[in-house]
Short mmCIF file of C-alpha atoms in Angstrom, two decimals:
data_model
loop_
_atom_site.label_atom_id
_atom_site.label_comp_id
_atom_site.label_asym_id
_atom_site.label_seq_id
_atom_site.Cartn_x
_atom_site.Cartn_y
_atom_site.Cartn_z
CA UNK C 555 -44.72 10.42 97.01
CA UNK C 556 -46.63 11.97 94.52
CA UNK C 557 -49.76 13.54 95.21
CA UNK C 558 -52.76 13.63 92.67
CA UNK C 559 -55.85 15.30 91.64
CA UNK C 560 -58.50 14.43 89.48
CA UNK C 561 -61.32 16.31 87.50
CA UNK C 562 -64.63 14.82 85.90
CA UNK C 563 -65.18 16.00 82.61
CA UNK C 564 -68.52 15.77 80.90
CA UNK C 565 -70.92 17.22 78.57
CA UNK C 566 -72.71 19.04 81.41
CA UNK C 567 -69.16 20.77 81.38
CA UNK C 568 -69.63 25.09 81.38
CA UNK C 569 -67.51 24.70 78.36
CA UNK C 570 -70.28 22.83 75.79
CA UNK C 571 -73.72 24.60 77.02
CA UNK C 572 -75.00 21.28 76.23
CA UNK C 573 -74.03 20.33 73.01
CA UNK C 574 -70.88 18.23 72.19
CA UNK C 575 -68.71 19.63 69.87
CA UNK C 576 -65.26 18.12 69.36
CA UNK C 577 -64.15 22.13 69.10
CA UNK C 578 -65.31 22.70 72.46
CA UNK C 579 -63.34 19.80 73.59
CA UNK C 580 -60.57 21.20 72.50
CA UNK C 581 -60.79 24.36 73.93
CA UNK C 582 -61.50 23.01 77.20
CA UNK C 583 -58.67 20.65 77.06
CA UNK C 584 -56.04 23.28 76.37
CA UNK C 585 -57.64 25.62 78.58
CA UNK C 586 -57.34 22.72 81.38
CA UNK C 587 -54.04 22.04 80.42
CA UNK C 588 -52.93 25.62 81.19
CA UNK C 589 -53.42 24.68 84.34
CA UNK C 590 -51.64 21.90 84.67
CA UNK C 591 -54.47 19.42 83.47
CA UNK C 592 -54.12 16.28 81.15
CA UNK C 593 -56.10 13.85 80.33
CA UNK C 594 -55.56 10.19 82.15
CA UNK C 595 -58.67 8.19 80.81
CA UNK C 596 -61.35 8.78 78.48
CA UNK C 597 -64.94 6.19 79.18
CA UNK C 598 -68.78 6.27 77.82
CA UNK C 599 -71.21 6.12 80.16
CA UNK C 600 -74.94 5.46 79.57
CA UNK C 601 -77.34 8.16 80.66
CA UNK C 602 -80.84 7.33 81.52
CA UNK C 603 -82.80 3.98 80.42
CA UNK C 604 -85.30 2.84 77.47
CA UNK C 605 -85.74 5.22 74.62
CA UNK C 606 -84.02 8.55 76.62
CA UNK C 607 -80.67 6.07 76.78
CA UNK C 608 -77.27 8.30 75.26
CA UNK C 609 -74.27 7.91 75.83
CA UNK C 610 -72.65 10.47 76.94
CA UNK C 611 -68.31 11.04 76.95
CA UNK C 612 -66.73 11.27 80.40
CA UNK C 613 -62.67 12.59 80.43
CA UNK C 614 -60.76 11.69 83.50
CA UNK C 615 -58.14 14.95 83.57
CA UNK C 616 -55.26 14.33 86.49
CA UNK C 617 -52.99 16.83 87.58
CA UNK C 618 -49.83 16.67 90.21
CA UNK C 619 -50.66 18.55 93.44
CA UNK C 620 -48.02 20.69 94.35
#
């Protein structure tokens, strides 16, 4: 059977230096997809509690292993 691999990606990501920015995104998913990334979920999750609360993106990215 098939064997898979996943990657976690987040706004912590090296790609956003801590700002989202849907052109960042991008980049990062086509530069993950170059290697044989895609994306396989997409989920909000909420950082920290009270008045510090964001939510913050989180991209599942799966790839086949060889």
């Amino acid at each position: 059977g098939m064997k898979y691999e996943y990657k976690v990606l987040t706004q912590k990501d090296k790609f956003f230096s801590r700002k989202f920015d849907p052109e960042k995104l991008q980049e990062a998913l086509n530069s993950y997809a170059t290697e044989g990334w895609k994306v396989c979920a997409t989920a909000t999750g909420e950082i920290g509690a009270g008045l510090g609360a964001r939510e913050e993106i989180i991209i599942i990215l799966e790839r086949a292993v060889s």
